mmCIF file of C-alpha atoms and ligand atoms in Angstrom:
data_model
loop_
_atom_site.group_PDB
_atom_site.id
_atom_site.type_symbol
_atom_site.label_atom_id
_atom_site.label_comp_id
_atom_site.label_asym_id
_atom_site.label_seq_id
_atom_site.Cartn_x
_atom_site.Cartn_y
_atom_site.Cartn_z
ATOM 1 C CA MET A 1 34.549 98.571 106.000
ATOM 2 C CA LYS A 2 36.680 100.105 103.241
ATOM 3 C CA THR A 3 35.775 98.899 99.764
ATOM 4 C CA GLU A 4 35.289 100.479 96.357
ATOM 5 C CA LEU A 5 31.534 100.075 96.849
ATOM 6 C CA VAL A 6 31.585 101.904 100.187
ATOM 7 C CA SER A 7 33.487 104.800 98.549
ATOM 8 C CA SER A 8 31.093 105.192 95.650
ATOM 9 C CA PHE A 9 28.008 104.815 97.874
ATOM 10 C CA THR A 10 29.408 107.488 100.203
ATOM 11 C CA ARG A 11 30.311 109.855 97.369
ATOM 12 C CA ILE A 12 26.777 110.052 96.004
ATOM 13 C CA CYS A 13 25.369 110.703 99.511
ATOM 14 C CA THR A 14 27.807 113.576 100.055
ATOM 15 C CA GLU A 15 27.432 115.142 96.619
ATOM 16 C CA ALA A 16 23.643 114.886 96.703
ATOM 17 C CA TYR A 17 23.557 116.472 100.163
ATOM 18 C CA GLN A 18 25.654 119.352 98.801
ATOM 19 C CA GLN A 19 23.070 119.818 96.029
ATOM 20 C CA GLY A 20 20.443 120.561 98.680
ATOM 21 C CA TRP A 21 18.398 117.470 97.885
ATOM 22 C CA HIS A 22 18.618 115.938 101.384
ATOM 23 C CA GLU A 23 17.360 118.195 104.151
ATOM 24 C CA ARG A 24 17.502 116.526 107.573
ATOM 25 C CA ASN A 25 16.830 112.793 106.994
ATOM 26 C CA GLY A 26 15.228 113.294 103.567
ATOM 27 C CA GLY A 27 15.958 110.812 100.790
ATOM 28 C CA ASN A 28 17.467 107.320 100.697
ATOM 29 C CA LEU A 29 19.711 105.089 98.605
ATOM 30 C CA SER A 30 19.892 101.358 97.939
ATOM 31 C CA TYR A 31 22.160 99.059 95.951
ATOM 32 C CA ARG A 32 21.783 95.388 94.988
ATOM 33 C CA MET A 33 25.225 93.931 95.708
ATOM 34 C CA ARG A 34 27.191 91.747 93.308
ATOM 35 C CA GLU A 35 28.308 88.361 94.585
ATOM 36 C CA LYS A 36 31.956 89.403 94.569
ATOM 37 C CA GLU A 37 31.099 92.508 96.605
ATOM 38 C CA VAL A 38 29.402 90.298 99.184
ATOM 39 C CA GLU A 39 32.422 87.949 99.241
ATOM 40 C CA GLU A 40 34.750 90.873 99.917
ATOM 41 C CA VAL A 41 32.997 91.587 103.222
ATOM 42 C CA ARG A 42 31.682 88.101 104.032
ATOM 43 C CA ASP A 43 33.745 87.820 107.249
ATOM 44 C CA LEU A 44 32.106 90.961 108.627
ATOM 45 C CA LEU A 45 28.509 89.827 108.115
ATOM 46 C CA ASN A 46 26.370 88.687 111.011
ATOM 47 C CA GLU A 47 24.155 85.963 109.604
ATOM 48 C CA GLU A 48 22.705 85.341 113.093
ATOM 49 C CA ALA A 49 20.690 88.590 112.974
ATOM 50 C CA LYS A 50 16.950 88.184 113.341
ATOM 51 C CA TRP A 51 14.558 88.184 110.384
ATOM 52 C CA GLN A 52 12.100 91.056 110.104
ATOM 53 C CA ASP A 53 9.068 91.503 107.882
ATOM 54 C CA ILE A 54 9.234 93.349 104.586
ATOM 55 C CA ASP A 55 6.044 95.362 103.932
ATOM 56 C CA GLY A 56 5.567 93.662 100.563
ATOM 57 C CA CYS A 57 6.993 90.630 98.883
ATOM 58 C CA VAL A 58 10.015 90.430 96.562
ATOM 59 C CA PRO A 59 10.569 86.749 95.665
ATOM 60 C CA LYS A 60 12.876 87.585 92.741
ATOM 61 C CA LEU A 61 15.330 89.101 95.231
ATOM 62 C CA ALA A 62 15.512 85.968 97.378
ATOM 63 C CA ASN A 63 18.820 85.559 99.259
ATOM 64 C CA GLU A 64 20.308 88.744 97.783
ATOM 65 C CA TYR A 65 22.264 91.369 99.744
ATOM 66 C CA PHE A 66 21.636 95.123 99.613
ATOM 67 C CA MET A 67 23.437 98.197 100.859
ATOM 68 C CA VAL A 68 20.835 100.703 102.093
ATOM 69 C CA THR A 69 20.724 103.961 104.043
ATOM 70 C CA GLY A 70 19.072 103.857 107.463
ATOM 71 C CA SER A 71 15.663 105.178 108.457
ATOM 72 C CA GLY A 72 15.921 108.613 110.077
ATOM 73 C CA LYS A 73 19.611 108.855 109.138
ATOM 74 C CA TYR A 74 21.021 111.953 107.467
ATOM 75 C CA MET A 75 22.689 111.723 104.024
ATOM 76 C CA LYS A 76 25.281 114.264 105.120
ATOM 77 C CA ASN A 77 26.440 111.939 107.922
ATOM 78 C CA VAL A 78 27.191 108.913 105.718
ATOM 79 C CA GLN A 79 30.679 110.260 105.017
ATOM 80 C CA ARG A 80 31.366 110.939 108.709
ATOM 81 C CA ASP A 81 30.199 107.562 110.020
ATOM 82 C CA PHE A 82 29.294 104.953 107.422
ATOM 83 C CA ALA A 83 28.596 102.132 109.898
ATOM 84 C CA ASP A 84 26.168 104.279 111.911
ATOM 85 C CA ASN A 85 24.124 105.382 108.874
ATOM 86 C CA VAL A 86 24.159 102.505 106.403
ATOM 87 C CA ALA A 87 23.244 98.820 106.570
ATOM 88 C CA ILE A 88 23.810 95.709 104.550
ATOM 89 C CA ILE A 89 20.651 93.639 104.591
ATOM 90 C CA ARG A 90 19.887 90.188 103.294
ATOM 91 C CA VAL A 91 16.495 89.122 101.922
ATOM 92 C CA ASN A 92 15.270 85.644 102.922
ATOM 93 C CA GLU A 93 14.574 82.712 100.627
ATOM 94 C CA ASP A 94 10.979 83.645 99.766
ATOM 95 C CA GLY A 95 11.355 87.432 99.636
ATOM 96 C CA THR A 96 9.125 88.224 102.624
ATOM 97 C CA LYS A 97 11.752 89.050 105.272
ATOM 98 C CA TYR A 98 15.097 90.759 105.667
ATOM 99 C CA LYS A 99 17.836 90.844 108.289
ATOM 100 C CA ILE A 100 20.499 93.451 109.013
ATOM 101 C CA VAL A 101 23.804 91.616 108.583
ATOM 102 C CA TRP A 102 26.063 94.653 108.909
ATOM 103 C CA GLY A 103 25.922 98.341 109.922
ATOM 104 C CA LEU A 104 23.457 100.590 111.747
ATOM 105 C CA VAL A 105 25.799 99.929 114.645
ATOM 106 C CA ASN A 106 23.940 102.281 116.978
ATOM 107 C CA GLY A 107 20.597 100.693 116.226
ATOM 108 C CA GLY A 108 17.877 101.553 113.769
ATOM 109 C CA ARG A 109 16.178 100.147 110.725
ATOM 110 C CA PRO A 110 16.751 100.338 106.974
ATOM 111 C CA THR A 111 15.194 103.297 105.115
ATOM 112 C CA SER A 112 11.507 104.005 105.721
ATOM 113 C CA GLU A 113 11.103 103.559 101.953
ATOM 114 C CA LEU A 114 12.471 99.996 102.022
ATOM 115 C CA SER A 115 9.315 98.623 100.369
ATOM 116 C CA SER A 116 9.623 100.989 97.409
ATOM 117 C CA HIS A 117 13.352 100.343 97.079
ATOM 118 C CA LEU A 118 13.017 96.553 97.118
ATOM 119 C CA MET A 119 10.002 96.452 94.810
ATOM 120 C CA ASN A 120 11.809 98.748 92.371
ATOM 121 C CA LEU A 121 15.015 96.700 92.581
ATOM 122 C CA GLU A 122 12.997 93.571 91.890
ATOM 123 C CA VAL A 123 11.376 94.847 88.668
ATOM 124 C CA LEU A 124 14.672 96.396 87.578
ATOM 125 C CA LYS A 125 16.512 93.116 88.022
ATOM 126 C CA GLN A 126 14.003 91.448 85.722
ATOM 127 C CA ARG A 127 14.248 94.281 83.213
ATOM 128 C CA ASP A 128 18.052 94.439 83.115
ATOM 129 C CA ASP A 129 20.219 92.560 85.608
ATOM 130 C CA GLY A 130 22.742 95.413 85.575
ATOM 131 C CA LEU A 131 20.305 97.962 87.054
ATOM 132 C CA ARG A 132 21.397 97.877 90.704
ATOM 133 C CA VAL A 133 20.914 101.363 92.109
ATOM 134 C CA VAL A 134 17.686 102.966 93.330
ATOM 135 C CA TYR A 135 17.895 106.510 94.621
ATOM 136 C CA HIS A 136 15.299 108.818 96.178
ATOM 137 C CA ALA A 137 15.706 112.555 96.866
ATOM 138 C CA HIS A 138 13.714 115.749 97.436
ATOM 139 C CA PRO A 139 14.994 118.141 94.723
ATOM 140 C CA ALA A 140 13.173 121.460 95.115
ATOM 141 C CA ASN A 141 12.470 122.473 91.510
ATOM 142 C CA THR A 142 11.051 119.114 90.494
ATOM 143 C CA VAL A 143 8.792 119.061 93.552
ATOM 144 C CA ALA A 144 7.734 122.680 92.952
ATOM 145 C CA LEU A 145 6.524 121.740 89.470
ATOM 146 C CA THR A 146 4.201 119.087 90.908
ATOM 147 C CA PHE A 147 2.052 121.944 92.273
ATOM 148 C CA VAL A 148 1.495 123.529 88.853
ATOM 149 C CA LEU A 149 1.699 120.715 86.294
ATOM 150 C CA PRO A 150 -1.171 118.233 85.940
ATOM 151 C CA VAL A 151 -0.760 114.711 87.354
ATOM 152 C CA ASP A 152 0.042 113.423 83.887
ATOM 153 C CA GLY A 153 3.313 111.701 82.999
ATOM 154 C CA GLU A 154 2.988 112.575 79.328
ATOM 155 C CA VAL A 155 2.673 116.299 80.024
ATOM 156 C CA PHE A 156 5.392 116.202 82.693
ATOM 157 C CA THR A 157 7.785 114.410 80.352
ATOM 158 C CA ARG A 158 7.085 116.706 77.415
ATOM 159 C CA GLU A 159 7.514 119.915 79.435
ATOM 160 C CA ILE A 160 10.780 118.679 80.953
ATOM 161 C CA TRP A 161 12.133 117.317 77.634
ATOM 162 C CA GLU A 162 11.559 120.708 76.000
ATOM 163 C CA MET A 163 13.816 122.452 78.517
ATOM 164 C CA GLU A 164 17.055 120.799 77.485
ATOM 165 C CA THR A 165 17.974 118.828 74.361
ATOM 166 C CA GLU A 166 19.945 116.339 76.455
ATOM 167 C CA CYS A 167 16.784 115.249 78.294
ATOM 168 C CA PRO A 168 15.247 112.924 75.685
ATOM 169 C CA VAL A 169 18.718 111.476 75.096
ATOM 170 C CA VAL A 170 19.288 110.805 78.820
ATOM 171 C CA PHE A 171 15.796 109.484 79.590
ATOM 172 C CA PRO A 172 14.140 108.517 76.279
ATOM 173 C CA GLN A 173 11.533 106.394 78.136
ATOM 174 C CA GLY A 174 10.181 109.559 79.759
ATOM 175 C CA ILE A 175 9.026 110.213 83.310
ATOM 176 C CA GLY A 176 6.301 108.405 85.263
ATOM 177 C CA VAL A 177 4.273 110.217 87.904
ATOM 178 C CA VAL A 178 2.646 109.080 91.143
ATOM 179 C CA PRO A 179 -0.125 111.300 92.542
ATOM 180 C CA TRP A 180 0.323 112.346 96.154
ATOM 181 C CA MET A 181 0.184 109.321 98.453
ATOM 182 C CA VAL A 182 1.282 108.499 101.973
ATOM 183 C CA PRO A 183 4.979 107.584 101.715
ATOM 184 C CA GLY A 184 6.776 104.744 103.430
ATOM 185 C CA GLY A 185 4.657 101.725 102.564
ATOM 186 C CA LYS A 186 3.708 99.042 100.150
ATOM 187 C CA GLU A 187 1.040 100.943 98.130
ATOM 188 C CA ILE A 188 3.362 103.692 96.945
ATOM 189 C CA GLY A 189 6.012 101.016 96.328
ATOM 190 C CA ILE A 190 3.675 99.120 94.006
ATOM 191 C CA LYS A 191 2.827 102.288 92.019
ATOM 192 C CA THR A 192 6.503 103.230 91.689
ATOM 193 C CA ALA A 193 7.592 99.743 90.677
ATOM 194 C CA GLU A 194 4.904 99.779 87.968
ATOM 195 C CA ILE A 195 6.707 102.796 86.472
ATOM 196 C CA MET A 196 10.160 101.205 86.831
ATOM 197 C CA LYS A 197 9.071 98.331 84.596
ATOM 198 C CA ARG A 198 9.771 100.617 81.650
ATOM 199 C CA GLN A 199 11.055 103.972 82.879
ATOM 200 C CA ASN A 200 14.002 105.184 84.952
ATOM 201 C CA VAL A 201 12.383 108.208 86.611
ATOM 202 C CA ALA A 202 9.319 108.331 88.874
ATOM 203 C CA ILE A 203 8.093 111.573 90.401
ATOM 204 C CA TRP A 204 6.121 111.469 93.624
ATOM 205 C CA TYR A 205 3.846 114.502 93.620
ATOM 206 C CA HIS A 206 4.509 117.005 96.427
ATOM 207 C CA HIS A 207 7.342 114.827 97.702
ATOM 208 C CA GLY A 208 10.324 113.901 95.526
ATOM 209 C CA MET A 209 11.858 111.754 92.827
ATOM 210 C CA PHE A 210 12.966 108.110 92.429
ATOM 211 C CA VAL A 211 15.563 107.169 89.828
ATOM 212 C CA CYS A 212 17.490 104.014 88.980
ATOM 213 C CA GLY A 213 20.839 103.308 87.376
ATOM 214 C CA HIS A 214 23.474 100.715 86.539
ATOM 215 C CA ASP A 215 25.803 102.542 88.893
ATOM 216 C CA PHE A 216 25.778 105.475 91.305
ATOM 217 C CA ASP A 217 26.995 108.018 88.753
ATOM 218 C CA GLU A 218 24.238 107.111 86.329
ATOM 219 C CA ALA A 219 21.468 107.344 88.943
ATOM 220 C CA TYR A 220 22.831 110.592 90.347
ATOM 221 C CA GLY A 221 23.339 112.037 86.851
ATOM 222 C CA LEU A 222 19.756 111.225 85.953
ATOM 223 C CA MET A 223 18.452 113.003 89.069
ATOM 224 C CA GLU A 224 20.711 115.942 88.206
ATOM 225 C CA THR A 225 19.475 116.142 84.599
ATOM 226 C CA VAL A 226 15.777 116.083 85.505
ATOM 227 C CA GLU A 227 16.281 118.593 88.309
ATOM 228 C CA LYS A 228 18.308 120.964 86.087
ATOM 229 C CA ALA A 229 15.568 120.933 83.444
ATOM 230 C CA ALA A 230 12.976 121.454 86.194
ATOM 231 C CA GLU A 231 14.952 124.459 87.428
ATOM 232 C CA MET A 232 14.859 125.984 83.944
ATOM 233 C CA LEU A 233 11.132 125.358 83.684
ATOM 234 C CA VAL A 234 10.590 127.029 87.068
ATOM 235 C CA LYS A 235 12.576 130.041 85.802
ATOM 236 C CA VAL A 236 10.546 130.211 82.597
ATOM 237 C CA MET A 237 7.279 129.907 84.531
ATOM 238 C CA SER A 238 8.391 132.720 86.836
ATOM 239 C CA MET A 239 8.578 134.950 83.754
ATOM 240 C CA SER A 240 5.534 133.717 81.895
ATOM 241 C CA ASP A 241 2.896 131.021 81.818
ATOM 242 C CA ARG A 242 3.581 130.614 78.083
ATOM 243 C CA LYS A 243 6.527 129.679 75.886
ATOM 244 C CA LEU A 244 7.134 131.924 72.901
ATOM 245 C CA ASN A 245 9.568 129.412 71.334
ATOM 246 C CA THR A 246 10.225 125.759 72.070
ATOM 247 C CA VAL A 247 11.271 122.400 70.598
ATOM 248 C CA THR A 248 8.566 120.959 68.340
ATOM 249 C CA PRO A 249 7.429 117.324 68.054
ATOM 250 C CA GLU A 250 9.273 117.174 64.724
ATOM 251 C CA GLY A 251 12.407 118.463 66.496
ATOM 252 C CA PHE A 252 12.178 115.527 68.909
ATOM 253 C CA ARG A 253 11.751 113.091 66.014
ATOM 254 C CA GLN A 254 14.937 114.490 64.480
ATOM 255 C CA ILE A 255 16.782 113.965 67.800
ATOM 256 C CA ALA A 256 15.459 110.393 67.871
ATOM 257 C CA ARG A 257 16.787 109.712 64.363
ATOM 258 C CA GLN A 258 20.160 111.311 65.063
ATOM 259 C CA TYR A 259 20.717 109.450 68.348
ATOM 260 C CA HIS A 260 18.903 106.226 67.397
ATOM 261 C CA LEU A 261 16.355 106.599 70.205
ATOM 262 C CA GLN A 262 12.859 105.199 70.563
ATOM 263 C CA LEU A 263 10.813 108.211 71.655
ATOM 264 C CA ASP A 264 7.246 107.207 72.393
ATOM 265 C CA GLU A 265 4.822 109.187 70.208
ATOM 266 C CA ARG A 266 2.498 109.655 73.192
ATOM 267 C CA TYR A 267 4.886 112.377 74.387
ATOM 268 C CA LEU A 268 4.968 114.080 70.998
ATOM 269 C CA TYR A 269 1.388 115.350 70.850
ATOM 270 C CA GLU A 270 0.612 118.526 68.883
ATOM 271 C CA LYS A 271 -0.031 121.252 71.447
ATOM 272 C CA LYS A 272 -3.251 123.184 71.045
ATOM 273 C CA SER A 273 -2.083 125.873 73.453
ATOM 274 C CA ASP A 274 1.203 127.649 74.217
ATOM 275 C CA LYS A 275 0.297 127.644 77.908
ATOM 276 C CA ILE A 276 2.814 125.584 79.897
ATOM 277 C CA GLY A 277 1.267 122.355 81.172
ATOM 278 C CA GLU A 278 -1.598 122.304 78.680
ATOM 279 C CA ARG A 279 -1.744 119.785 75.890
HETATM 280 O O1 2HA B 301 12.802 110.732 105.147
HETATM 281 O O2 2HA B 301 12.638 110.711 102.087
HETATM 282 O O3 2HA B 301 10.359 109.465 101.753
HETATM 283 C C1 2HA B 301 13.110 109.819 104.175
HETATM 284 C C2 2HA B 301 12.253 110.049 103.015
HETATM 285 C C3 2HA B 301 10.912 109.457 103.013
HETATM 286 ZN ZN1 ZN B 302 11.180 111.195 100.634
#
């Protein structure tokens, strides 16, 4: 299968692996296909495949096709053997089952995080039909911060925004956080999808990050921006538990005016302490 979609799907897997975000089989990627992208490969699809249960229910995705990485598959191997590591799946007419219509040629199942991916893709479709990509990775600096910052999306967002002026411009809706939970099922999918109703970044404590995008570059770029800011915060925290200088709430309001952004005031609280992670 050689299409534009296959190339861009592969590129993000390779580049993200090179970033060090995908040890072993860590992380996964999914994409809600456009009708014309399905038509391009229609002759290759096996519609006779057997239906399997989705852990969860996604009625708004009925009859849609998705390109997804496989469970236990390694991101670094997508480039070497696309058909072994990736699947195209189709969701049934009531959103309770899926079937593998292409790929995973040596056996296997779609990503262990299929529930989270599909539930996210469902709320994203309702939010903005163009949001088609959901991407999960294990970037080290972001995960490291989940051991020292409180489980509080407002604090997490504010501390990350302060690290890099681009941050509020790239993700003005801020970051949502999910406390540590068992991955791979419906519960964590529900919590993550709740965040994706309004925000483009969800951080799973002591695990990783979920982002969405209109295309692969946007999703990857968002992961990259959050992780870069997290890296700077880790560096700062290695020197001190306090910031001597930083961007003020008024500074953020000026950015919002300049770039015509809606920055939620709940992130712009007046800090009573210069200690990182305290309000
Ligand atoms: O191993 O990242 O969250 C794949 C994962 C599970
Ligand atoms: Zn993971």
